[in-house]
Amino acid sequence: MSTVSKHSRIVVTGLGALTPLGNNVDEYWDGLKAGRSGIGRVEGFDVSEMPCQVGGEVKGFNPADHMDVKESRKRDRYTQLAVAASRQAYVDAGLDTAGLDPFRIGCLVGSGIGGIDTIEKQNFRMFEGGARKISPFMVPMIITNMASGIVAIDLNLKGPNYGIVSACATATHSIADAMRMLQLGEADVMLAGGAEASVTRLGFGGFCSMKAMSTSFNDTPQQASRPFDKDRDGFVMGEGSGVLVLETLEHAQKRGAKIYCELLGHASTCDAFHITSPDPDGTGLKVCLQNALKSAGLQPEEVDYINAHGTSTPYNDKGETLAIKAVWGEDAKRLKISSTKSMTGHLLGAAGGIEAIACIKTITDGIIPPTINYTTPDPDCDLDYVPNQAVEQPVRVAMSSNLGFGGHNGVVVFRKLED
């Protein structure tokens, strides 16, 4: 094992995404810049008797376009999405022609829920035909580490590999752990992110039973996800995958890789408050934001943009606003803050992956995506959420924050590459 200083600089060299806005990074980013919603009435199953009937589904995805048809039948949809996004990132980074040692390339692609589609279908098979009808592939199809495992098989990645599960903070924590592995010298390159495909009858029904999802906009689905707006009434479920390729700056430069930006720091904390509700005063996230800035060696005033968790639930958006105010003080009013979940819905364990990509593209293109459906200001959410239209503005430093059931908080910090 080679030894790399914990101060080694880590950069982003590849991006891959499948989202409700499109099935590659360019389509996704174009949708964000345009303020276009990818949310509609759920088409994958009958939602007519459910209180929430809208979601962010990946459209036009054919597993056969990304993997062997026979193998795809042994994989849950969430792992299919993970493979597709990982292949995009792998090719984007030029790893397909780099000729690197596979034992020096690792993979951390997590999932918050895993193979719930398979659980649902196999359960029906058992009740209809008995236990003998259960697929022999059921167990490896459902477990949440399998995205990393199958991506590794698909791309011949033999370095560090496991699956992080921290609900909606999963992808953010995966990116953070991958950064640490690179700094410890455990790998030269890491694929990191998340994948989720829980817009199923069982998954959707479960969240409906929690009364966590929006129910007031079934007839106007594109208006349902409205973070920080006074009329928000719950989150909108989405599905997809977002994966980054990370490597040390030295390694990327040595192989002549294209570099998007630098991954400068990260942090994680726990609210230790409630199994589903965030701490109402935002203390856990506040400390996470402070620790991320410390990890990155930055002062609050150096941050230009925050891609907020912004789920469109009453408690999350208020608590997140309080946390930002607690860290930035009066300077919080200067910050550009947006929730791209207003356009994609909430991808749960994959959210941090696609939202990190939004931060990275913001840095490279100097365009900040909006929070759409922001029509009625909320006195409790009184910062600049980039309402309804993208803003052209140079961005040097961007942060992405994600919160998960169980009180998990995760933050990653990106910066324009500087000498």
mmCIF file of N, CA and C in Angstrom, residues 98-179:
data_model
loop_
_atom_site.group_PDB
_atom_site.id
_atom_site.type_symbol
_atom_site.label_atom_id
_atom_site.label_comp_id
_atom_site.label_asym_id
_atom_site.label_seq_id
_atom_site.Cartn_x
_atom_site.Cartn_y
_atom_site.Cartn_z
ATOM 1 N N ALA A 98 -7.309 4.129 -19.581
ATOM 2 C CA ALA A 98 -6.146 4.554 -18.790
ATOM 3 C C ALA A 98 -5.173 3.426 -18.468
ATOM 4 N N GLY A 99 -5.631 2.169 -18.522
ATOM 5 C CA GLY A 99 -4.745 1.048 -18.246
ATOM 6 C C GLY A 99 -4.188 1.033 -16.836
ATOM 7 N N LEU A 100 -5.025 1.368 -15.846
ATOM 8 C CA LEU A 100 -4.573 1.447 -14.458
ATOM 9 C C LEU A 100 -4.696 0.101 -13.758
ATOM 10 N N ASP A 101 -3.982 -0.035 -12.640
ATOM 11 C CA ASP A 101 -4.050 -1.236 -11.808
ATOM 12 C C ASP A 101 -5.430 -1.315 -11.170
ATOM 13 N N PRO A 102 -6.235 -2.339 -11.450
ATOM 14 C CA PRO A 102 -7.592 -2.406 -10.892
ATOM 15 C C PRO A 102 -7.619 -2.484 -9.372
ATOM 16 N N PHE A 103 -6.524 -2.950 -8.755
ATOM 17 C CA PHE A 103 -6.475 -3.011 -7.296
ATOM 18 C C PHE A 103 -6.273 -1.632 -6.670
ATOM 19 N N ARG A 104 -6.043 -0.617 -7.511
ATOM 20 C CA ARG A 104 -5.887 0.743 -7.008
ATOM 21 C C ARG A 104 -7.107 1.607 -7.328
ATOM 22 N N ILE A 105 -8.186 0.970 -7.793
ATOM 23 C CA ILE A 105 -9.429 1.688 -8.069
ATOM 24 C C ILE A 105 -10.531 1.083 -7.214
ATOM 25 N N GLY A 106 -11.160 1.904 -6.381
ATOM 26 C CA GLY A 106 -12.197 1.415 -5.484
ATOM 27 C C GLY A 106 -13.558 1.980 -5.818
ATOM 28 N N CYS A 107 -14.570 1.544 -5.075
ATOM 29 C CA CYS A 107 -15.944 1.935 -5.366
ATOM 30 C C CYS A 107 -16.776 1.983 -4.090
ATOM 31 N N LEU A 108 -17.386 3.133 -3.843
ATOM 32 C CA LEU A 108 -18.344 3.293 -2.749
ATOM 33 C C LEU A 108 -19.608 3.909 -3.330
ATOM 34 N N VAL A 109 -20.500 3.088 -3.819
ATOM 35 C CA VAL A 109 -21.786 3.550 -4.329
ATOM 36 C C VAL A 109 -22.861 2.944 -3.436
ATOM 37 N N GLY A 110 -23.445 3.770 -2.589
ATOM 38 C CA GLY A 110 -24.374 3.279 -1.585
ATOM 39 C C GLY A 110 -25.831 3.436 -1.986
ATOM 40 N N SER A 111 -26.709 2.980 -1.096
ATOM 41 C CA SER A 111 -28.153 3.122 -1.286
ATOM 42 C C SER A 111 -28.816 3.238 0.074
ATOM 43 N N GLY A 112 -29.812 4.076 0.151
ATOM 44 C CA GLY A 112 -30.503 4.223 1.421
ATOM 45 C C GLY A 112 -31.450 3.082 1.717
ATOM 46 N N ILE A 113 -32.066 2.517 0.685
ATOM 47 C CA ILE A 113 -33.089 1.495 0.876
ATOM 48 C C ILE A 113 -32.735 0.182 0.199
ATOM 49 N N GLY A 114 -32.047 0.228 -0.927
ATOM 50 C CA GLY A 114 -31.659 -1.004 -1.601
ATOM 51 C C GLY A 114 -32.767 -1.553 -2.479
ATOM 52 N N GLY A 115 -32.824 -2.895 -2.578
ATOM 53 C CA GLY A 115 -33.672 -3.535 -3.578
ATOM 54 C C GLY A 115 -35.107 -3.722 -3.184
ATOM 55 N N ILE A 116 -35.805 -2.664 -2.895
ATOM 56 C CA ILE A 116 -37.191 -2.783 -2.442
ATOM 57 C C ILE A 116 -38.108 -3.270 -3.567
ATOM 58 N N ASP A 117 -37.779 -2.959 -4.812
ATOM 59 C CA ASP A 117 -38.589 -3.455 -5.924
ATOM 60 C C ASP A 117 -38.555 -4.979 -5.973
ATOM 61 N N THR A 118 -37.382 -5.546 -5.743
ATOM 62 C CA THR A 118 -37.242 -7.006 -5.722
ATOM 63 C C THR A 118 -37.979 -7.608 -4.531
ATOM 64 N N ILE A 119 -37.867 -7.001 -3.376
ATOM 65 C CA ILE A 119 -38.582 -7.489 -2.190
ATOM 66 C C ILE A 119 -40.080 -7.560 -2.472
ATOM 67 N N GLU A 120 -40.593 -6.508 -3.055
ATOM 68 C CA GLU A 120 -42.026 -6.443 -3.339
ATOM 69 C C GLU A 120 -42.446 -7.543 -4.318
ATOM 70 N N LYS A 121 -41.701 -7.678 -5.400
ATOM 71 C CA LYS A 121 -42.073 -8.658 -6.419
ATOM 72 C C LYS A 121 -41.926 -10.093 -5.921
ATOM 73 N N GLN A 122 -40.860 -10.367 -5.173
ATOM 74 C CA GLN A 122 -40.648 -11.726 -4.672
ATOM 75 C C GLN A 122 -41.648 -12.085 -3.588
ATOM 76 N N ASN A 123 -42.085 -11.099 -2.851
ATOM 77 C CA ASN A 123 -43.123 -11.334 -1.851
ATOM 78 C C ASN A 123 -44.421 -11.785 -2.521
ATOM 79 N N PHE A 124 -44.775 -11.117 -3.612
ATOM 80 C CA PHE A 124 -45.965 -11.526 -4.360
ATOM 81 C C PHE A 124 -45.806 -12.951 -4.899
ATOM 82 N N ARG A 125 -44.622 -13.270 -5.399
ATOM 83 C CA ARG A 125 -44.396 -14.607 -5.946
ATOM 84 C C ARG A 125 -44.561 -15.671 -4.866
ATOM 85 N N MET A 126 -44.072 -15.377 -3.661
ATOM 86 C CA MET A 126 -44.188 -16.340 -2.577
ATOM 87 C C MET A 126 -45.649 -16.570 -2.188
ATOM 88 N N PHE A 127 -46.408 -15.498 -2.078
ATOM 89 C CA PHE A 127 -47.804 -15.649 -1.662
ATOM 90 C C PHE A 127 -48.661 -16.266 -2.756
ATOM 91 N N GLU A 128 -48.262 -16.078 -3.995
ATOM 92 C CA GLU A 128 -49.032 -16.660 -5.095
ATOM 93 C C GLU A 128 -48.657 -18.111 -5.369
ATOM 94 N N GLY A 129 -47.379 -18.468 -5.189
ATOM 95 C CA GLY A 129 -46.947 -19.803 -5.572
ATOM 96 C C GLY A 129 -46.140 -20.564 -4.551
ATOM 97 N N GLY A 130 -45.948 -19.985 -3.378
ATOM 98 C CA GLY A 130 -45.173 -20.664 -2.347
ATOM 99 C C GLY A 130 -43.698 -20.289 -2.393
ATOM 100 N N ALA A 131 -42.967 -20.745 -1.367
ATOM 101 C CA ALA A 131 -41.565 -20.370 -1.209
ATOM 102 C C ALA A 131 -40.693 -20.819 -2.375
ATOM 103 N N ARG A 132 -41.091 -21.890 -3.056
ATOM 104 C CA ARG A 132 -40.281 -22.394 -4.161
ATOM 105 C C ARG A 132 -40.252 -21.427 -5.346
ATOM 106 N N LYS A 133 -41.174 -20.480 -5.368
ATOM 107 C CA LYS A 133 -41.220 -19.518 -6.462
ATOM 108 C C LYS A 133 -40.266 -18.341 -6.254
ATOM 109 N N ILE A 134 -39.650 -18.266 -5.064
ATOM 110 C CA ILE A 134 -38.723 -17.175 -4.800
ATOM 111 C C ILE A 134 -37.461 -17.357 -5.654
ATOM 112 N N SER A 135 -37.020 -16.279 -6.257
ATOM 113 C CA SER A 135 -35.831 -16.338 -7.105
ATOM 114 C C SER A 135 -34.583 -16.641 -6.285
ATOM 115 N N PRO A 136 -33.682 -17.490 -6.792
ATOM 116 C CA PRO A 136 -32.409 -17.737 -6.095
ATOM 117 C C PRO A 136 -31.514 -16.503 -6.075
ATOM 118 N N PHE A 137 -31.857 -15.501 -6.884
ATOM 119 C CA PHE A 137 -31.063 -14.265 -6.912
ATOM 120 C C PHE A 137 -31.635 -13.188 -5.994
ATOM 121 N N MET A 138 -32.722 -13.511 -5.259
ATOM 122 C CA MET A 138 -33.385 -12.492 -4.470
ATOM 123 C C MET A 138 -32.448 -11.821 -3.470
ATOM 124 N N VAL A 139 -31.733 -12.595 -2.691
ATOM 125 C CA VAL A 139 -30.902 -12.007 -1.630
ATOM 126 C C VAL A 139 -29.834 -11.074 -2.193
ATOM 127 N N PRO A 140 -29.026 -11.506 -3.157
ATOM 128 C CA PRO A 140 -28.056 -10.547 -3.690
ATOM 129 C C PRO A 140 -28.685 -9.379 -4.436
ATOM 130 N N MET A 141 -29.932 -9.515 -4.846
ATOM 131 C CA MET A 141 -30.598 -8.400 -5.520
ATOM 132 C C MET A 141 -31.055 -7.325 -4.539
ATOM 133 N N ILE A 142 -31.332 -7.681 -3.298
ATOM 134 C CA ILE A 142 -31.944 -6.716 -2.379
ATOM 135 C C ILE A 142 -30.945 -6.011 -1.472
ATOM 136 N N ILE A 143 -29.795 -6.636 -1.196
ATOM 137 C CA ILE A 143 -28.913 -6.067 -0.177
ATOM 138 C C ILE A 143 -28.256 -4.776 -0.666
ATOM 139 N N THR A 144 -28.050 -3.851 0.281
ATOM 140 C CA THR A 144 -27.704 -2.482 -0.088
ATOM 141 C C THR A 144 -26.235 -2.287 -0.434
ATOM 142 N N ASN A 145 -25.403 -3.290 -0.213
ATOM 143 C CA ASN A 145 -24.008 -3.168 -0.650
ATOM 144 C C ASN A 145 -23.828 -3.561 -2.109
ATOM 145 N N MET A 146 -24.889 -4.079 -2.722
ATOM 146 C CA MET A 146 -24.715 -4.718 -4.020
ATOM 147 C C MET A 146 -24.477 -3.737 -5.157
ATOM 148 N N ALA A 147 -24.851 -2.480 -4.985
ATOM 149 C CA ALA A 147 -24.523 -1.502 -6.028
ATOM 150 C C ALA A 147 -23.022 -1.419 -6.205
ATOM 151 N N SER A 148 -22.293 -1.267 -5.093
ATOM 152 C CA SER A 148 -20.828 -1.227 -5.181
ATOM 153 C C SER A 148 -20.271 -2.528 -5.738
ATOM 154 N N GLY A 149 -20.818 -3.641 -5.283
ATOM 155 C CA GLY A 149 -20.312 -4.936 -5.730
ATOM 156 C C GLY A 149 -20.499 -5.158 -7.217
ATOM 157 N N ILE A 150 -21.675 -4.824 -7.727
ATOM 158 C CA ILE A 150 -21.945 -5.055 -9.148
ATOM 159 C C ILE A 150 -21.198 -4.053 -10.023
ATOM 160 N N VAL A 151 -21.092 -2.809 -9.571
ATOM 161 C CA VAL A 151 -20.282 -1.841 -10.323
ATOM 162 C C VAL A 151 -18.840 -2.328 -10.430
ATOM 163 N N ALA A 152 -18.329 -2.863 -9.332
ATOM 164 C CA ALA A 152 -16.960 -3.381 -9.347
ATOM 165 C C ALA A 152 -16.807 -4.535 -10.333
ATOM 166 N N ILE A 153 -17.774 -5.441 -10.343
ATOM 167 C CA ILE A 153 -17.736 -6.559 -11.292
ATOM 168 C C ILE A 153 -17.805 -6.032 -12.721
ATOM 169 N N ASP A 154 -18.685 -5.080 -12.931
ATOM 170 C CA ASP A 154 -18.899 -4.551 -14.276
ATOM 171 C C ASP A 154 -17.658 -3.840 -14.817
ATOM 172 N N LEU A 155 -16.953 -3.111 -13.958
ATOM 173 C CA LEU A 155 -15.825 -2.293 -14.403
ATOM 174 C C LEU A 155 -14.464 -2.856 -13.977
ATOM 175 N N ASN A 156 -14.473 -4.032 -13.326
ATOM 176 C CA ASN A 156 -13.231 -4.674 -12.871
ATOM 177 C C ASN A 156 -12.466 -3.781 -11.896
ATOM 178 N N LEU A 157 -13.171 -3.318 -10.875
ATOM 179 C CA LEU A 157 -12.578 -2.475 -9.837
ATOM 180 C C LEU A 157 -12.276 -3.340 -8.622
ATOM 181 N N LYS A 158 -11.019 -3.515 -8.299
ATOM 182 C CA LYS A 158 -10.628 -4.459 -7.253
ATOM 183 C C LYS A 158 -10.091 -3.788 -5.997
ATOM 184 N N GLY A 159 -10.225 -2.488 -5.906
ATOM 185 C CA GLY A 159 -9.782 -1.771 -4.723
ATOM 186 C C GLY A 159 -10.837 -1.773 -3.633
ATOM 187 N N PRO A 160 -10.767 -0.846 -2.669
ATOM 188 C CA PRO A 160 -11.726 -0.805 -1.560
ATOM 189 C C PRO A 160 -13.155 -0.747 -2.071
ATOM 190 N N ASN A 161 -14.036 -1.504 -1.403
ATOM 191 C CA ASN A 161 -15.396 -1.604 -1.914
ATOM 192 C C ASN A 161 -16.351 -1.978 -0.795
ATOM 193 N N TYR A 162 -17.327 -1.131 -0.553
ATOM 194 C CA TYR A 162 -18.429 -1.475 0.347
ATOM 195 C C TYR A 162 -19.578 -0.516 0.103
ATOM 196 N N GLY A 163 -20.693 -0.748 0.782
ATOM 197 C CA GLY A 163 -21.866 0.089 0.602
ATOM 198 C C GLY A 163 -22.234 0.806 1.880
ATOM 199 N N ILE A 164 -22.271 2.118 1.833
ATOM 200 C CA ILE A 164 -22.692 2.920 2.976
ATOM 201 C C ILE A 164 -24.216 3.039 2.974
ATOM 202 N N VAL A 165 -24.817 2.963 4.159
ATOM 203 C CA VAL A 165 -26.263 3.130 4.304
ATOM 204 C C VAL A 165 -26.508 4.155 5.407
ATOM 205 N N SER A 166 -26.866 5.355 5.017
ATOM 206 C CA SER A 166 -27.221 6.375 6.006
ATOM 207 C C SER A 166 -28.388 7.199 5.475
ATOM 208 N N ALA A 167 -29.401 6.447 4.994
ATOM 209 C CA ALA A 167 -30.633 7.056 4.481
ATOM 210 C C ALA A 167 -30.295 8.105 3.431
ATOM 211 N N CYS A 168 -30.824 9.305 3.585
ATOM 212 C CA CYS A 168 -30.690 10.315 2.535
ATOM 213 C C CYS A 168 -29.336 11.021 2.554
ATOM 214 N N ALA A 169 -28.477 10.682 3.494
ATOM 215 C CA ALA A 169 -27.106 11.197 3.510
ATOM 216 C C ALA A 169 -26.127 10.197 2.897
ATOM 217 N N THR A 170 -26.621 9.086 2.366
ATOM 218 C CA THR A 170 -25.774 7.985 1.910
ATOM 219 C C THR A 170 -24.730 8.406 0.886
ATOM 220 N N ALA A 171 -25.151 9.041 -0.189
ATOM 221 C CA ALA A 171 -24.203 9.382 -1.249
ATOM 222 C C ALA A 171 -23.173 10.395 -0.769
ATOM 223 N N THR A 172 -23.604 11.342 0.052
ATOM 224 C CA THR A 172 -22.674 12.339 0.593
ATOM 225 C C THR A 172 -21.623 11.677 1.472
ATOM 226 N N HIS A 173 -22.043 10.758 2.322
ATOM 227 C CA HIS A 173 -21.089 10.036 3.160
ATOM 228 C C HIS A 173 -20.170 9.156 2.327
ATOM 229 N N SER A 174 -20.688 8.609 1.226
ATOM 230 C CA SER A 174 -19.855 7.793 0.343
ATOM 231 C C SER A 174 -18.741 8.634 -0.276
ATOM 232 N N ILE A 175 -19.083 9.832 -0.714
ATOM 233 C CA ILE A 175 -18.082 10.732 -1.283
ATOM 234 C C ILE A 175 -17.034 11.101 -0.237
ATOM 235 N N ALA A 176 -17.487 11.354 0.987
ATOM 236 C CA ALA A 176 -16.557 11.710 2.060
ATOM 237 C C ALA A 176 -15.613 10.558 2.396
ATOM 238 N N ASP A 177 -16.146 9.349 2.508
ATOM 239 C CA ASP A 177 -15.297 8.198 2.811
ATOM 240 C C ASP A 177 -14.308 7.923 1.689
ATOM 241 N N ALA A 178 -14.746 8.100 0.453
ATOM 242 C CA ALA A 178 -13.843 7.905 -0.680
ATOM 243 C C ALA A 178 -12.682 8.899 -0.619
ATOM 244 N N MET A 179 -12.978 10.120 -0.225
ATOM 245 C CA MET A 179 -11.923 11.125 -0.082
ATOM 246 C C MET A 179 -10.895 10.679 0.953
#
